[in-house]
Each structure stands twice: as structure tokens, then as C-alpha cells.
Coordinates of C-alpha atoms in Angstrom, one line a residue:
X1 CA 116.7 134.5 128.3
X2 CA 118.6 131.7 129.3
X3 CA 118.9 128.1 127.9
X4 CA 120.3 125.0 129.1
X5 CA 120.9 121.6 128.0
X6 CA 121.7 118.2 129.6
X7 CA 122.4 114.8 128.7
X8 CA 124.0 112.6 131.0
X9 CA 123.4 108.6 128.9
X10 CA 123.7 111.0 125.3
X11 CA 120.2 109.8 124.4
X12 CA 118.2 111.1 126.8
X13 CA 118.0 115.1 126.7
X14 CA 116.4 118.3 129.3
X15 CA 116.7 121.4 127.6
X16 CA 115.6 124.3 130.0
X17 CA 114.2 127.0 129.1
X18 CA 114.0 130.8 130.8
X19 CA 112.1 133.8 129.5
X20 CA 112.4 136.9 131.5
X21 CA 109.7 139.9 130.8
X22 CA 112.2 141.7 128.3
X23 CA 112.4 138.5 126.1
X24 CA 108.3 138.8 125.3
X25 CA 107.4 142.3 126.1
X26 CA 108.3 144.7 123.2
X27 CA 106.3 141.3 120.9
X28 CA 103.4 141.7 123.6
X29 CA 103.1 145.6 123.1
X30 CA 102.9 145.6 119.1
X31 CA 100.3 142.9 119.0
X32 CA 98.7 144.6 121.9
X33 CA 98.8 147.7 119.6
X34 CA 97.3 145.7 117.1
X35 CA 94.4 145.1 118.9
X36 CA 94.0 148.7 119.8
X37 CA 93.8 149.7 116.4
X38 CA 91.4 146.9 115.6
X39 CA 89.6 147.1 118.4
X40 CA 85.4 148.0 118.2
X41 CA 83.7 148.5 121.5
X42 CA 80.9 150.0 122.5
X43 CA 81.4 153.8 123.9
X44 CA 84.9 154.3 122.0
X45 CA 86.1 155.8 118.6
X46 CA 87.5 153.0 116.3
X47 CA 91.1 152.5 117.3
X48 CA 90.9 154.9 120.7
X49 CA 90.2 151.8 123.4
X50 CA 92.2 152.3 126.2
X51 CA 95.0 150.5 126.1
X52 CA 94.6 149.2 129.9
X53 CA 91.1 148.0 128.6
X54 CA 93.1 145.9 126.2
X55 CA 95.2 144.5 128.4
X56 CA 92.3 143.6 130.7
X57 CA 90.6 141.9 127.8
X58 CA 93.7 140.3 126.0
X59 CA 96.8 140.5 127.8
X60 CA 97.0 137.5 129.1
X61 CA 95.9 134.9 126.0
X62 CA 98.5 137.3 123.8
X63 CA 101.0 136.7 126.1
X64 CA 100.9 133.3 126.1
X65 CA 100.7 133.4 122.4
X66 CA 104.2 135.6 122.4
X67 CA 105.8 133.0 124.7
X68 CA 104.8 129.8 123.2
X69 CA 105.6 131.7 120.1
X70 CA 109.0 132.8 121.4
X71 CA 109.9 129.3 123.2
X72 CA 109.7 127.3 119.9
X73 CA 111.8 130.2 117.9
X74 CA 114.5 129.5 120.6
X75 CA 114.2 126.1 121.2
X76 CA 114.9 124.7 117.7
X77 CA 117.2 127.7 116.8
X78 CA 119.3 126.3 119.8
X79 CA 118.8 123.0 118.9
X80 CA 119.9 123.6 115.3
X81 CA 123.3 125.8 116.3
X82 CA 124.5 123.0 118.8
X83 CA 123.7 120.2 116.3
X84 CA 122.1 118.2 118.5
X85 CA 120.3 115.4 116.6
X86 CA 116.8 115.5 117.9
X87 CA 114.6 112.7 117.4
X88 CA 110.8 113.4 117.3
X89 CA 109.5 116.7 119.0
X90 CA 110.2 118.4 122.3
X91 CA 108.1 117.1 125.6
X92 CA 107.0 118.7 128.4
X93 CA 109.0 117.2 131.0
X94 CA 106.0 116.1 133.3
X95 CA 108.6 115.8 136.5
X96 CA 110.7 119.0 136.2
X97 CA 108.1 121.3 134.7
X98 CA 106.6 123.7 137.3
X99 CA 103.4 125.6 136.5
X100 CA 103.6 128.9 135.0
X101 CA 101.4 132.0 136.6
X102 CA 100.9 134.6 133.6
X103 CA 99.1 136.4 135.6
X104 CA 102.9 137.7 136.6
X105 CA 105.5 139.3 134.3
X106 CA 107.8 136.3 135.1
X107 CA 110.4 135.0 134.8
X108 CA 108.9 131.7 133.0
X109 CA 111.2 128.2 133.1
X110 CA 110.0 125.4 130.3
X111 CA 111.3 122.3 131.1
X112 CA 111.4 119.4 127.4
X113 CA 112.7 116.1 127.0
X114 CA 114.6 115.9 124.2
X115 CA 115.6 112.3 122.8
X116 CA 118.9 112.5 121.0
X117 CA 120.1 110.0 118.4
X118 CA 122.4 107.7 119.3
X119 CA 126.1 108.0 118.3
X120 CA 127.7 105.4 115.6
X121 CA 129.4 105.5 112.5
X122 CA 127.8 104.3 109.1
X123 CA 130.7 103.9 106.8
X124 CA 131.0 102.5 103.3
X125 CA 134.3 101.9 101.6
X126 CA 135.8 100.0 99.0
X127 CA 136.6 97.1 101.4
X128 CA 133.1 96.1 101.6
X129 CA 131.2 94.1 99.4
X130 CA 127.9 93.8 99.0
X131 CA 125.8 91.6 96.1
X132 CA 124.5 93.3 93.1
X133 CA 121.6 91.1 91.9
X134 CA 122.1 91.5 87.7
X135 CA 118.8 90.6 86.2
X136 CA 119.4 88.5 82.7
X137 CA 117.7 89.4 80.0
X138 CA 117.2 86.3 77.9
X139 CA 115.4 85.4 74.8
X140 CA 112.4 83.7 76.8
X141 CA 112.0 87.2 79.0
X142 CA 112.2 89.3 75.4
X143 CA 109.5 86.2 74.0
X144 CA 107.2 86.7 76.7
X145 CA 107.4 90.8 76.3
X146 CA 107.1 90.0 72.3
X147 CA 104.1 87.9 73.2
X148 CA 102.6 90.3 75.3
X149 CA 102.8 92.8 72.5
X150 CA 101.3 91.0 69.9
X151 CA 98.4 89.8 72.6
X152 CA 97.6 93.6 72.5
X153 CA 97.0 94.3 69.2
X154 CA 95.6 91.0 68.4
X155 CA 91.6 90.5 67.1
X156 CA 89.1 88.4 67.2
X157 CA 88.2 85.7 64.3
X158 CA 85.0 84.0 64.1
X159 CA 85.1 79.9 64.9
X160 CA 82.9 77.3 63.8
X161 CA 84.2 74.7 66.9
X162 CA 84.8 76.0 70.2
X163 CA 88.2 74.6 71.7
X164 CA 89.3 75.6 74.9
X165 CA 93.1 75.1 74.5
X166 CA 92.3 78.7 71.7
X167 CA 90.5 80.3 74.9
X168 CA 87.5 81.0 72.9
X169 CA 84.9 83.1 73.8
X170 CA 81.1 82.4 73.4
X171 CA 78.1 84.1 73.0
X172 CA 74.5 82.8 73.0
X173 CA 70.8 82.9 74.4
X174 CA 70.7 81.5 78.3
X175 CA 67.3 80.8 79.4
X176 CA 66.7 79.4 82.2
X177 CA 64.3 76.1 82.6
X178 CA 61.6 74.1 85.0
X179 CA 61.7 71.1 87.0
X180 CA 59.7 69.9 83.9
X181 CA 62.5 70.5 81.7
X182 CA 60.7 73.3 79.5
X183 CA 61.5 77.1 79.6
X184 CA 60.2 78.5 83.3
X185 CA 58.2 81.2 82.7
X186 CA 58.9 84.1 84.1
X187 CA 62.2 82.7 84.3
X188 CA 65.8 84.6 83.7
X189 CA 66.6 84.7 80.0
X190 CA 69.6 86.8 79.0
X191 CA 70.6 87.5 75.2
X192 CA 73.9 87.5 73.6
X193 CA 75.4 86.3 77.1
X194 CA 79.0 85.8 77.1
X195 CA 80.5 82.6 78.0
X196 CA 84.3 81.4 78.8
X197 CA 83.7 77.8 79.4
X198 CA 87.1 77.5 79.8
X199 CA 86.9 79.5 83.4
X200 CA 83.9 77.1 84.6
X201 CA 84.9 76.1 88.3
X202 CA 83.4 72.0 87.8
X203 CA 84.8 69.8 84.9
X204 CA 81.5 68.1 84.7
X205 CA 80.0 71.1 83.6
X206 CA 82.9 72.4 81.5
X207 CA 82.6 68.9 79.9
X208 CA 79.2 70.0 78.3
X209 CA 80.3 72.4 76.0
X210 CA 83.1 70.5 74.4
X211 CA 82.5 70.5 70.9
X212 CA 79.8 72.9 71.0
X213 CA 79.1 75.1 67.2
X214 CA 77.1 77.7 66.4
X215 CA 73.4 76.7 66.9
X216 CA 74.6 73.7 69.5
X217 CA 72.1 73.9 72.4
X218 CA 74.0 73.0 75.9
X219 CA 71.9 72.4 78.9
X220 CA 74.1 73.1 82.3
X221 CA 73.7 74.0 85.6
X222 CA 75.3 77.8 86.2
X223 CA 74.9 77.5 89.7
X224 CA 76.7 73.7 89.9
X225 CA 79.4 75.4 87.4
X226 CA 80.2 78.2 90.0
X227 CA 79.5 76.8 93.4
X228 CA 80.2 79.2 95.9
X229 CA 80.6 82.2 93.7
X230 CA 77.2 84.2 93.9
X231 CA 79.2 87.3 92.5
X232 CA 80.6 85.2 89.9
X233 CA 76.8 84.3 89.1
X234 CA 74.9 87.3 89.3
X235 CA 77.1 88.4 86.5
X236 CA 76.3 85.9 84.2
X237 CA 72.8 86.0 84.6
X238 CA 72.7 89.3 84.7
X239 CA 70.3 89.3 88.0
X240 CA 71.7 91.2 91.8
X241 CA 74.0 88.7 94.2
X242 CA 71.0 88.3 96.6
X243 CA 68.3 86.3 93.3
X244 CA 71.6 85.0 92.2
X245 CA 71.7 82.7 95.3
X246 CA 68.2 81.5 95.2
X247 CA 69.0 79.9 91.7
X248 CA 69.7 76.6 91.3
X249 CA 68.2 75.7 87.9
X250 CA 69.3 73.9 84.7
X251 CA 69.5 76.5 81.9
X252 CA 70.1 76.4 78.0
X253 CA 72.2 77.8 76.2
X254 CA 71.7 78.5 72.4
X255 CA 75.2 79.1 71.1
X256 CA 75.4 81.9 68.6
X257 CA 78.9 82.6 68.0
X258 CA 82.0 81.5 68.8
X259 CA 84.7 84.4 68.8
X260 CA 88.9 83.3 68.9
X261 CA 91.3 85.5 69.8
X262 CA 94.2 86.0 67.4
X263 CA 97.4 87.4 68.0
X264 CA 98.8 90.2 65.9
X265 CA 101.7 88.8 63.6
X266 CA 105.2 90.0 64.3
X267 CA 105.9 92.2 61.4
X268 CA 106.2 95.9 60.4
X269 CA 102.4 96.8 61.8
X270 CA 103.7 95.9 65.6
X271 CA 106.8 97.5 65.4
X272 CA 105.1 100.5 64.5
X273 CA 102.4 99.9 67.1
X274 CA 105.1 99.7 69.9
X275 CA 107.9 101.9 69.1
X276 CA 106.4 104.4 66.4
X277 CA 106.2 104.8 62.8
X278 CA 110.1 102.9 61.4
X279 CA 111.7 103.3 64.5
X280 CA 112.5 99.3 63.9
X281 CA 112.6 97.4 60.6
X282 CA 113.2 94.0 61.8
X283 CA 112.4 91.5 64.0
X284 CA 115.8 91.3 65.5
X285 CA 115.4 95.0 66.3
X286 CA 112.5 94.5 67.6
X287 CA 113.2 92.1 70.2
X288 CA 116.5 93.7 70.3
X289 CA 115.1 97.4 71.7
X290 CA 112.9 95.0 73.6
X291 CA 115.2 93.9 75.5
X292 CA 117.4 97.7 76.2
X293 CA 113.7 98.7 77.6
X294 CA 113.3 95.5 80.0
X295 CA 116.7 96.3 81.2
X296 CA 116.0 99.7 81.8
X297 CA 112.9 98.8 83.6
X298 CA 114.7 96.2 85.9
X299 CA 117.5 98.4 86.7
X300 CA 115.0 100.5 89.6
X301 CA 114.6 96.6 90.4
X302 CA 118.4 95.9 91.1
X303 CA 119.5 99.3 92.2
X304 CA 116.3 99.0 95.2
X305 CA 117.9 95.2 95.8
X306 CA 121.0 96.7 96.2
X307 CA 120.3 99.5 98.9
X308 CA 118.2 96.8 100.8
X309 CA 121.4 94.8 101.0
X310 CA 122.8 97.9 101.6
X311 CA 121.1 98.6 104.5
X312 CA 121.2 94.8 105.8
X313 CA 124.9 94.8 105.7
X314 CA 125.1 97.9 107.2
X315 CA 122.8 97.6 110.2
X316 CA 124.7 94.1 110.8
X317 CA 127.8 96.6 110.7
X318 CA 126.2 99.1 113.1
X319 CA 125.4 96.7 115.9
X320 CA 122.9 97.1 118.3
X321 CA 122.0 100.9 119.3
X322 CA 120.4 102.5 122.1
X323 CA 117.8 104.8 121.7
X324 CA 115.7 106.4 124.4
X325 CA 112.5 104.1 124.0
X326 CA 110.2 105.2 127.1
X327 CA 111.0 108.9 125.4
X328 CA 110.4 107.6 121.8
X329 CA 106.7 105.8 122.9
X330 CA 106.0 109.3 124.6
X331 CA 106.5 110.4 121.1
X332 CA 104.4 108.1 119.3
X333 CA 101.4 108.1 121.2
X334 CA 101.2 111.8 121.4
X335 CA 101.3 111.3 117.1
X336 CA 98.6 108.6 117.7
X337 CA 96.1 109.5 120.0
X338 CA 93.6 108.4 118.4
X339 CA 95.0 104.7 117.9
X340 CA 95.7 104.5 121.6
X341 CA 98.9 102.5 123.5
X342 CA 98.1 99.1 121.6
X343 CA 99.3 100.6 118.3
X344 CA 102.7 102.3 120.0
X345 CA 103.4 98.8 121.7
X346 CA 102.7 96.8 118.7
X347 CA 104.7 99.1 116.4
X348 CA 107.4 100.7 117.9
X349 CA 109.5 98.1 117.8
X350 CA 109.1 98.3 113.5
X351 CA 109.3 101.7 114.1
X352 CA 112.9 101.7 115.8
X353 CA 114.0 99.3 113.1
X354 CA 112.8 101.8 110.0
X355 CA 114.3 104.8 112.5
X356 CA 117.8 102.9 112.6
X357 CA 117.8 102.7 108.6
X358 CA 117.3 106.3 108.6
X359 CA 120.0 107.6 110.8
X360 CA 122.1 105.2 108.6
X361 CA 121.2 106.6 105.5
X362 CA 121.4 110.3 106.6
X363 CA 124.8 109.5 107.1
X364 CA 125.4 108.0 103.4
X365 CA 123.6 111.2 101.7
X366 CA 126.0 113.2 103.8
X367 CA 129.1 111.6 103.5
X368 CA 128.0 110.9 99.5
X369 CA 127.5 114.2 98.7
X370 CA 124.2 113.7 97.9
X371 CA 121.7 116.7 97.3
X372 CA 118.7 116.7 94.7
X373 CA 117.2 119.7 93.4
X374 CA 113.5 120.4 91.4
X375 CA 114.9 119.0 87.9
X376 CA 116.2 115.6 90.2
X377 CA 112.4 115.7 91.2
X378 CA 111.2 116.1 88.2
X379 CA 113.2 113.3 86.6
X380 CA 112.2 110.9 89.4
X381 CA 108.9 111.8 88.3
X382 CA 109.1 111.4 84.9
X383 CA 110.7 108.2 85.5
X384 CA 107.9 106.7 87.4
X385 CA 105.4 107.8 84.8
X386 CA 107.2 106.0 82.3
X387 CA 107.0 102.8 84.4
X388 CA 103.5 102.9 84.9
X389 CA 103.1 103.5 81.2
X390 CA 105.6 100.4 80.5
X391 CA 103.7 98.5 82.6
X392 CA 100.8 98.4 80.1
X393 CA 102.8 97.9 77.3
X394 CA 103.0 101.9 76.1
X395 CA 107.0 102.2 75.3
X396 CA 106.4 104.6 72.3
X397 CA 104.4 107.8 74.5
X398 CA 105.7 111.5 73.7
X399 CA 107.4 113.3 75.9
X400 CA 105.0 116.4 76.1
X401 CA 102.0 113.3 77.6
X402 CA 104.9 112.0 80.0
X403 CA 106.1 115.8 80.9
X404 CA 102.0 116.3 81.4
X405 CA 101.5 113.5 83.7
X406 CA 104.4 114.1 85.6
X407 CA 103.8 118.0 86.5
X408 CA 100.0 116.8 87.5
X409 CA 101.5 114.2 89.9
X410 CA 103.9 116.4 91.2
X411 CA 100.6 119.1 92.2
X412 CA 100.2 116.8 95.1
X413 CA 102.3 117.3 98.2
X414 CA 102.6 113.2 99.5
X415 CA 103.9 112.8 95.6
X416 CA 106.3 115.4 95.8
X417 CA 107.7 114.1 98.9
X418 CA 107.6 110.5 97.3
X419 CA 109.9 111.9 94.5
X420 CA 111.9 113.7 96.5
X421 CA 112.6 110.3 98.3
X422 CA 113.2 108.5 95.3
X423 CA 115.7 111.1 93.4
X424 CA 117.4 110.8 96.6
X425 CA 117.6 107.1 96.4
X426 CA 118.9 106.9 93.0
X427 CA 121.9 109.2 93.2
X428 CA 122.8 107.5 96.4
X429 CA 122.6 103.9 94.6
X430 CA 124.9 105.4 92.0
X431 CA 127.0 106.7 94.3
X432 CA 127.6 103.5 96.5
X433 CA 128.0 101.1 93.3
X434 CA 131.2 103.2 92.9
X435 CA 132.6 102.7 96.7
X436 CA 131.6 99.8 97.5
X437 CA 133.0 96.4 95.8
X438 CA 129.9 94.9 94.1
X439 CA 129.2 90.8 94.4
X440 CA 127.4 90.8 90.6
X441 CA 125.2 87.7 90.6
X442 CA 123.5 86.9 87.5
X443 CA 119.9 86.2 88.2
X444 CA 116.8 85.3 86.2
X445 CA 113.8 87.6 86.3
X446 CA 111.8 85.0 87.6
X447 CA 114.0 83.7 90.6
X448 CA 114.8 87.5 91.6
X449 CA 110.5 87.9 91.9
X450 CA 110.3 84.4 94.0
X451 CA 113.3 86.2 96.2
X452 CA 112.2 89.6 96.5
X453 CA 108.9 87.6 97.6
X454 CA 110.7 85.6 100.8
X455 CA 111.5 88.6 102.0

């Protein structure tokens, strides 16, 4: 066998292939032998087919079995000893490649383009800065967490005036009534129906239930009170989106209660509630391990901030590269078949931009260090099942749920990649804040969201 390799502009690549007959025939035989032993035809033992019979029947489709087999052995094991940095798969060169006749025992040249990453240096050291966005923590971030908090433990009391500015909630009799001004018969009537005036679209209408009380009667238009919102409608009067569209009647509505939510004070029952039974004693602590668990939560905030800038600094750094495109939309099309040349020539250029990133940041795990392993994984895991809990205001949940969670999420093979990804991205944040000389700029939470959001 012989293999060759060219590539005069460095990005564009022909590896050339040669198999001669001894490179595929002692694979051919065994599985040819195989086949024998397999073999069931009419007028013959189990296993005593001729083997020219077999060769008739098979020979050629398991040849080209044992060559494509043998070609992409070779190919990528020469690709991986002479470290050539291959981007995408092999193709079929369509110019060089001269048909094949299996019929014959060879010899059998394969001809591939090959497109090769194009040489640069990435380089971090402690001459570069970069900012590090530092999210502050202040009281009103810790108030609005506190308030959250209490919000979900909070009840409902029962009111005897409704007021809007409380956000109370109403419930009553709707029925809905004639051009007469009596109740329609037949007409939509729906029990304990529950009413936010507060959300009414039209201040005319939300006028009407100021001052409302148990008993008040309010006569309103539902479809004046949520123009344009048949969805929004159907719900209310409990009827499907298409009747919801043919109504444009005045209705009453009998209020029956008024419910107000109340928030749960901030004493010993929330702490409890939040961070288990005496973990915090106090009010200070409270707001206090508040606070440590915002911070923690922003910190996958900063550190992602900081390898964006990471990777704008750097691919300002890089320059411009040269990549082999025609090769590269070869690529991409054969990946996307089904979406046609539109999609290649509206998103290769995107494609090329998230490709440069990627040959950057090989070269930042490599000269970092970095490498991950299963418990890396698993913590990357355990860490974004934490989040989500966080994000619903669960801080207190055991470790055997979060362990739980984690191992089910990591069953799936797109998750484990994801985690893979993200283990990878942590330890190489932490490595780079230690190179590189960080810019800190203090930032509120709320100005970091309205930035993250430009971009």
C-alpha cells in the first residue's frame, strides 16, 4: 500500500491512496470463509458451498466492503501519525479520482481532498489584559432575592375592597346578557370565574371594577376588555377560541370573593423554608447567605463574559485566516443535503467565524493543560442542576435529589457532550484568569443583563 500527501497553499490537501491485492486479500478470504460456513443453498451440506460459488455470489460486494473498510483504517491512521489537522471529512476528489474496476484484483488509487487548518498562533500571556466583568452584589439585588422568597411562601387573605395597587384576585358568577339588558338565555354563564382586573387590556373597562366588594354586581364588556385576544377570552369564558370570537356581549359579574395575596414575613419560618431547619437565625444571615448564593450563581455569568472577551481579543489578535472555503462548502452541503446550497451560502460564513473560535480554543486547552475526566463531567452536571433548581428559588435541595437529577441528565448522549463542553470551559476560565492580567470592572446585575443583551 502506498500513501501520499500534498499541500502546496497548506490549506488545501490530496491524500492518495494505493491498495494492491495483498493489502485486502487475506480480510477478503476470512470473510469469504465466513460466508461459506454460513452459507444455505439448495443442493449443498450446511457450510460445504463451494468456495468459487461464493466468490461468484459475494466476492465482489465483500471486496468492496474490505477496501472501503481498509481505506478509512489507513487514511485517518495516516492522518493522525503526521498530525495533519484535518477539518471536516475526506472528499472524493471529483477531478483526480479515476474509476475503480473490482471486477480486477487491482491495484486500486483513491484520490481525497483534505482541507487542513490554517497555521497561526493563539497565545495568552500575562501581558494581555482582558476585562473581567465583577457583578455587585448589593442590598437591592439581595432585597429583590429576599422578596422573591417571601412571594413564594406567601398566602392568600380574604378582602372586603378590591384594590388593584394589592394585585387582588377575584372570583364571582359571569353571565352573560341580551341586547335587552336581561340574562340571554342560553347564554355563557360561568361560576366561581376568576378575575384580575388589574390585567384588563382597556382602562374604561378596568375602571368598572374599582371599588367593587363582595356581592358588587359589575356589568362589562369581556370582549371590549380584551380586544384582539380571542385566546385571552376563550379562557375567561371558559368557551373554544372559535365561539370566543363571535362574542361581543355585555356580561355581569356577581363578585363573590376577593382574595389578596400576602407575603410571608421575614422571620425564622422563611429561613427555614429556604435554607433548612436553623441553618440561619437571623435576618442578617439570611440576606447575608443570600447574597454568597447570588454570587455563586453569577460567577458562570462573569466567567462566560470573560471567555467571550477572551475570544474577541483573541480573534482581533489572530487576524484574518485562510481557510479552504470552496473545500469547506463541499463539506457542508454533503452534512446538509437535505437543506440544499441556500443553507451552506447563508451560513458558512457564521460557520467559519464559530470554526475560527474553535481552532483558537484548541490551542488554549492544549497549551493550558487542560483535560476533564467523568467526576469533571459529573460536577458540570451537578452544577447545572443546581442552577436550574436556583432558578426557582430551591437553594436548600439534598444532595442525593441533585446527584439523582444529574446522573438522569447525563443518560442522554447530546447532555453528556454538553457537560463535557462545559467542564472544559470552566477549568480553562480558571486557568486564563491566572495568565492573563484581568481589567475587573464592577458592574450592576442589571447593566451586565442590558449588555449581555447588545450583543
Amino acid at each position: 500500500m502506498n500513501i501520499s500527501f500534498e499541500s502546496p497553499d497548506k490549506i488545501n490537501g490530496r491524500l492518495t491512496l494505493t491498495i494492491e491485492k495483498e493489502d485486502y486479500e487475506k480480510d477478503m478470504e476470512k470473510t469469504l470463509k465466513d460466508y461459506r460456513k454460513k452459507a444455505n443453498m439448495p443442493g449443498f451440506r450446511p457450510g460445504m458451498v463451494p468456495m468459487g460459488l461464493i466468490k461468484r455470489q459475494y466476492g465482489e460486494a465483500v471486496k468492496a466492503d474490505t477496501i472501503n473498510k481498509l481505506i478509512g483504517e489507513k487514511l485517518y491512521a495516516y492522518i493522525r501519525e503526521n498530525k495533519i489537522q484535518m477539518l471536516g471529512e475526506p472528499m472524493p476528489d471529483v477531478e483526480q479520482q479515476q474509476e475503480n474496476d473490482l471486477k480486477t484484483d487491482g491495484p486500486f488509487t483513491f484520490v481525497f481532498d483534505i482541507a487542513v487548518a490554517p497555521e497561526f498562533k493563539a497565545e495568552l500571556t500575562s501581558d494581555d489584559t482582558v476585562d473581567y466583568y465583577d457583578i455587585t452584589v448589593d442590598d437591592e439585588l439581595v432585597g429583590r432575592q429576599v422578596d422573591m422568597f417571601a412571594s413564594r411562601t406567601g398566602h392568600y387573605d380574604k378582602a372586603d375592597v378590591y384594590d388593584p395597587e394589592q394585585h387582588d384576585m377575584l372570583k364571582g358568577d359571569l353571565r352573560e346578557l341580551g341586547p335587552d339588558g336581561n340574562a340571554k338565555e342560553d347564554g355563557v354563564v360561568v361560576e366561581a370565574a376568576v378575575l384580575m382586573p388589574e390585567y384588563i387590556k382597556v382602562d374604561e373597562q378596568k375602571a368598572l371594577f374599582d371599588g367593587a366588594k363582595p356581592g358588587s354586581v359589575i356589568t362589562f364588556n369581556p370582549r371590549k376588555a380584551y380586544p384582539d385576544n380571542d385566546a385571552e377570552l376563550a379562557s375567561l369564558l371558559k368557551v373554544d377560541k372559535e365561539k370566543a370570537a363571535a362574542i361581543d356581549s355585555d356580561f355581569t359579574y356577581l363578585v363573590t370573593e376577593i382574595s389578596r395575596f400576602v407575603k410571608a414575613p421575614v422571620d425564622q419560618a422563611l429561613f427555614d423554608a429556604v435554607f433548612g431547619k436553623d441553618e440561619v437565625k437571623s435576618e442578617e444571615e439570611f440576606r447575608g447567605k443570600i447574597a454568597e448564593g447570588i454570587k455563586a450563581q453569577l460567577a458562570a455569568d462573569e466567567g462566560y463574559k470573560f471567555l467571550m472577551d477572551v475570544r474577541a481579543y483573541l480573534e482581533n489578535k489572530v487576524g484574518e485566516l485562510q481557510f479552504p472555503d470552496e473545500l469547506l462548502k463541499r463539506i457542508m452541503l454533503s452534512n446538509n443535503k437535505d437543506k440544499g446550497q441556500k443553507f451552506v451560502d447563508d451560513n458558512y460564513e457564521a460557520s467559519i467565524k464559530e470554526l475560527k473560535w474553535h481552532l483558537i480554543k484548541e490551542q488554549l486547552v492544549a497549551a493550558n493543560e487542560i483535560k476533564v475526566d467523568d467526576n469533571d463531567v459529573k460536577a458540570a452536571a451537578r452544577e447545572a442542576v443546581r442552577m436550574q433548581f436556583a432558578q426557582y428559588g430551591m437553594t436548600n435541595v439534598e444532595d442525593e435529589y441533585i446527584e439523582k437529577y444529574a446522573n438522569e441528565m447525563l443518560k442522554e448522549r447530546k447532555n453528556i457532550d454538553n457537560f463535557v463542553d462545559r467542564a472544559v470551559d470552566i477549568k480553562l476560565i480558571n486557568a486564563l484568569k491566572g495568565v492573563v492580567k484581568l481589567n475587573k470592572k464592577a458592574i450592576s446585575l442589571d447593566d451586565f443583563n442590558k449588555m449581555m443583551q447588545e450583543k
